[in-house]
Amino acid sequence: MAPEPPVKYVVRSARPPGRPLDLEAELNPEQRAVVVAEGGPMLVIAGAGSGKTRALTYRVAWLLAHGVRPDRLLLCTFTNRAAREMLRRVEALTGVETRALFAGTFHHVAHRLLRQYRDRVGLPAGFGILDREDARELLAACLAEEGVRDQRLPQPKVLMALLSRAINSSMSVADAVAHDAPRFVEAAAAIARVADCFAARKAAMGMVDFDDLLLLWKALLVDHPDAAAELRTRFEHVLCDEYQDTSRIQGELVDLCAAGHRNLMVVGDDAQSIYSFRGADFRNILEFPARYPDARVYKLETSYRSTPEIIALANQCIAHNAAQHPKVLRPVCAPGDPPAVVPLADVYQQAEFVAQRLLELHQLEGVPLREIAVLYRNHAHALELQVELTRRKIPYVVRSGLRFFEQAHIKDVVAYLRVLANARDGLAWSRVLKLYGGVGARSARRVADGAARQDGPADLVLAALAPELPGSARAPVGRLAALLARLREPPEGPAAAIARVVAGHYAEYAAGAFPNADARLEDLRQLADYAARFADVPAFLADLSLVAGIAAETVLQGEPPEEHLTLSTIHQAKGLEWTAVFVLWLADGRFPNLQALRTQEEEEEERRLFYVAVTRTRRHLFLCYPQRAEDARGLRTILRPSRFITELDGPAPPFERWAIETAPG
Ligand code: ATP
Ligand code: MG
């Protein structure tokens, strides 16, 4: 077995270690029952803010306090932030170093296990992870090869979704095509060939994509009885938060890992299932009692998060969905102001209103900026607001939108590190070689293809291939080989490697390539700061592809921001809470999105998304919408309020309607 890779989560203790758990004072009786329960299968199903995550966190702390070793716990949650937050809380409670826990998103856990067991599933040492964009690019190349002969093939994006869907729902590609894209049924054979080509190219480069991580984890548990037995004994307790958003394969992984002692605790709220487009299947939660007839089902019915006014609005909203578990949610918070519905003239007024109102909350009512969030359905819904906040110098972090790690200069520099870690990574070679004048696309491709067939460090591979290249490419390729050799020997951490790449070539390249080279170099300095927390380059690269691709978070700040307001998509906000929440763009056709209204199920998922947004709020909720929109050609549309607002209207609506005027001058 390979040595354990360094763990990503570094958390600091907020309380003195080993403080005894005071369950009486900090939990209600329903939660206590969950925390101290005997093992065996357990389902906690309860509404938003009822303390599910808190109960799970205390359960982990309780198990640790009762002698369960940290590395015997497997804890899966949905987003990176939720995982970090949970581990921070466990460490604060127990003083136990939570690095030892197997905890994080499914993909993180999969990667960590596969690094240990890679020989069983046939992965090369230093295997890399393709992020979604790279995977799509590679698939497009395979499609292009196949598509010449068969014109009826889907676009790369569509095909990627189909392949992913097949894996996440544990069905064959043919079934996924029949189910999701029947118009391509006739091309099924060609699609299968493309899928094979895709798999072969990944294998040749020593790369896996996100879905492979889950698939290989499952293979480890299904096809390798010795490894499966080891893992089942090892994980004495398996715990999963946000269970309503697990896909079929994730549900199976949880079941397989717990199949030994069956100490499985899953926690969720079916009303918050919002990831069906990624294969989330809330049958996992609904059928749990059938899969585990001896399961104990726990309900938590007190809401600790939100004021009664917000709970009333949330309850009325979700009552419009037919498919749901009826749940009781009793507020304990003191009453507050009614939620506000705020019609604005257009997106600019919407941005001004949000900026002004949040400053009032901050300056007049003492709400810290970190306790304020602006949530929206799509990244693009926040662009005007970003401009307005920048103009007013209000600090904010975007937890979505243009992802830091997906900018060209970041990916360029990371590509050097990728070839350094895995010289068979053809995509990274192409990316790096494009940065050198004199190296044409043909030469780049020759190196990328040739490298896949060679073993050894990147500089030697490159030197071996150099004689095959045209004369004009030799000098630049020689420079690159020298830089790579220097990066390899003596080996350095990822932060030093980034600095060396920038000093050795990239700064010069950026100066010629980008009008704002200074800002980009500053980003690269931040990237190096971020990289400094990782022990080696592979650990850093794995983190990058996982964090950037799955969570789309701006993680550069590392720790949760203290003096910033948060801008986030609703999908990224699950499990979190703020004192004040603004929801943008609640105009019908935008939220709910017109494209997501073809079936009742889709409309219900949009409503759950709205429900998730509303239930992030502790006290102040603002539901905003522009009444007029203009497209790029200047075409005006009149917008109506979202059906999620109008359906709540009546003689005693659970909100107050605000009227906004623009002050003269
Ligand atoms: P979501 O469905 O949004 O994930 P949740 O059910 O996981 O919500 P938590 O995040 O665990 O809810 O709890 C919501 C808030 O209520 C948190 O601030 C938590 O600390 C607080 N809380 C939960 N239980 C209690 C309790 N027994 N006493 C005091 N505060 C509590
Ligand atoms: Mg939670």
Coordinates of N, CA, C and O and ligand atoms in Angstrom, one line a residue, residues 47-54 82 86 89 241-242 244 267-268 272 305 574-576 616, ligand 2:
G47 N -36.1 19.3 8.4 CA -36.2 20.5 7.6 C -34.9 21.3 7.8 O -34.0 21.0 8.6
A48 N -34.9 22.4 7.1 CA -33.7 23.3 7.0 C -33.5 24.0 8.4 O -34.5 24.4 9.0
G49 N -32.3 24.0 8.8 CA -32.0 24.7 10.1 C -32.4 24.0 11.3 O -32.4 24.6 12.4
S50 N -32.8 22.7 11.2 CA -33.2 22.0 12.4 C -32.1 21.4 13.2 O -32.3 20.7 14.2
G51 N -30.9 21.6 12.8 CA -29.7 21.1 13.5 C -29.3 19.7 13.1 O -28.7 19.0 13.9
K52 N -29.5 19.4 11.9 CA -29.0 18.1 11.4 C -27.5 18.0 11.3 O -26.9 17.1 11.9
T53 N -26.9 19.0 10.7 CA -25.5 19.0 10.6 C -24.8 19.1 12.0 O -23.8 18.5 12.3
R54 N -25.5 19.9 12.9 CA -25.0 20.0 14.3 C -25.1 18.6 14.9 O -24.1 18.2 15.6
A82 N -18.6 22.9 3.2 CA -19.4 22.2 4.3 C -18.5 21.3 5.0 O -18.5 21.2 6.3
M86 N -17.5 21.6 9.0 CA -17.8 20.5 9.9 C -16.6 20.1 10.7 O -16.6 19.9 11.9
R89 N -15.7 22.4 13.3 CA -16.5 22.3 14.5 C -16.1 21.1 15.3 O -16.1 21.2 16.6
D241 N -23.7 13.6 5.3 CA -24.6 14.8 5.3 C -25.1 15.1 4.0 O -24.6 14.7 3.0
E242 N -26.2 15.8 3.9 CA -26.8 16.2 2.6 C -27.1 15.0 1.7 O -26.9 15.0 0.5
Q244 N -29.7 13.8 0.6 CA -30.7 14.0 -0.4 C -30.1 14.3 -1.8 O -30.7 14.1 -2.8
V267 N -28.0 11.8 6.7 CA -28.8 13.0 7.2 C -29.2 13.8 6.0 O -28.4 14.0 5.1
G268 N -30.4 14.2 6.0 CA -30.8 15.0 4.8 C -32.2 15.5 4.9 O -32.9 15.3 5.9
Q272 N -34.7 19.8 0.1 CA -33.5 20.6 -0.4 C -32.7 19.8 -1.4 O -31.5 20.1 -1.7
R305 N -32.5 28.2 13.2 CA -31.8 29.2 12.4 C -32.6 30.5 12.2 O -32.1 31.6 12.3
K574 N -25.6 25.7 0.0 CA -26.3 24.7 0.8 C -25.6 24.4 2.1 O -24.4 24.4 2.2
G575 N -26.4 24.2 3.1 CA -25.8 23.9 4.4 C -25.3 25.1 5.2 O -25.0 25.1 6.4
L576 N -25.2 26.3 4.5 CA -24.7 27.5 5.2 C -25.8 28.4 5.7 O -27.0 28.2 5.3
R616 N -31.6 29.8 4.1 CA -30.2 30.2 4.5 C -30.2 31.3 5.5 O -29.2 31.7 6.1
Ligands
MG2 MG -26.9 21.0 7.3

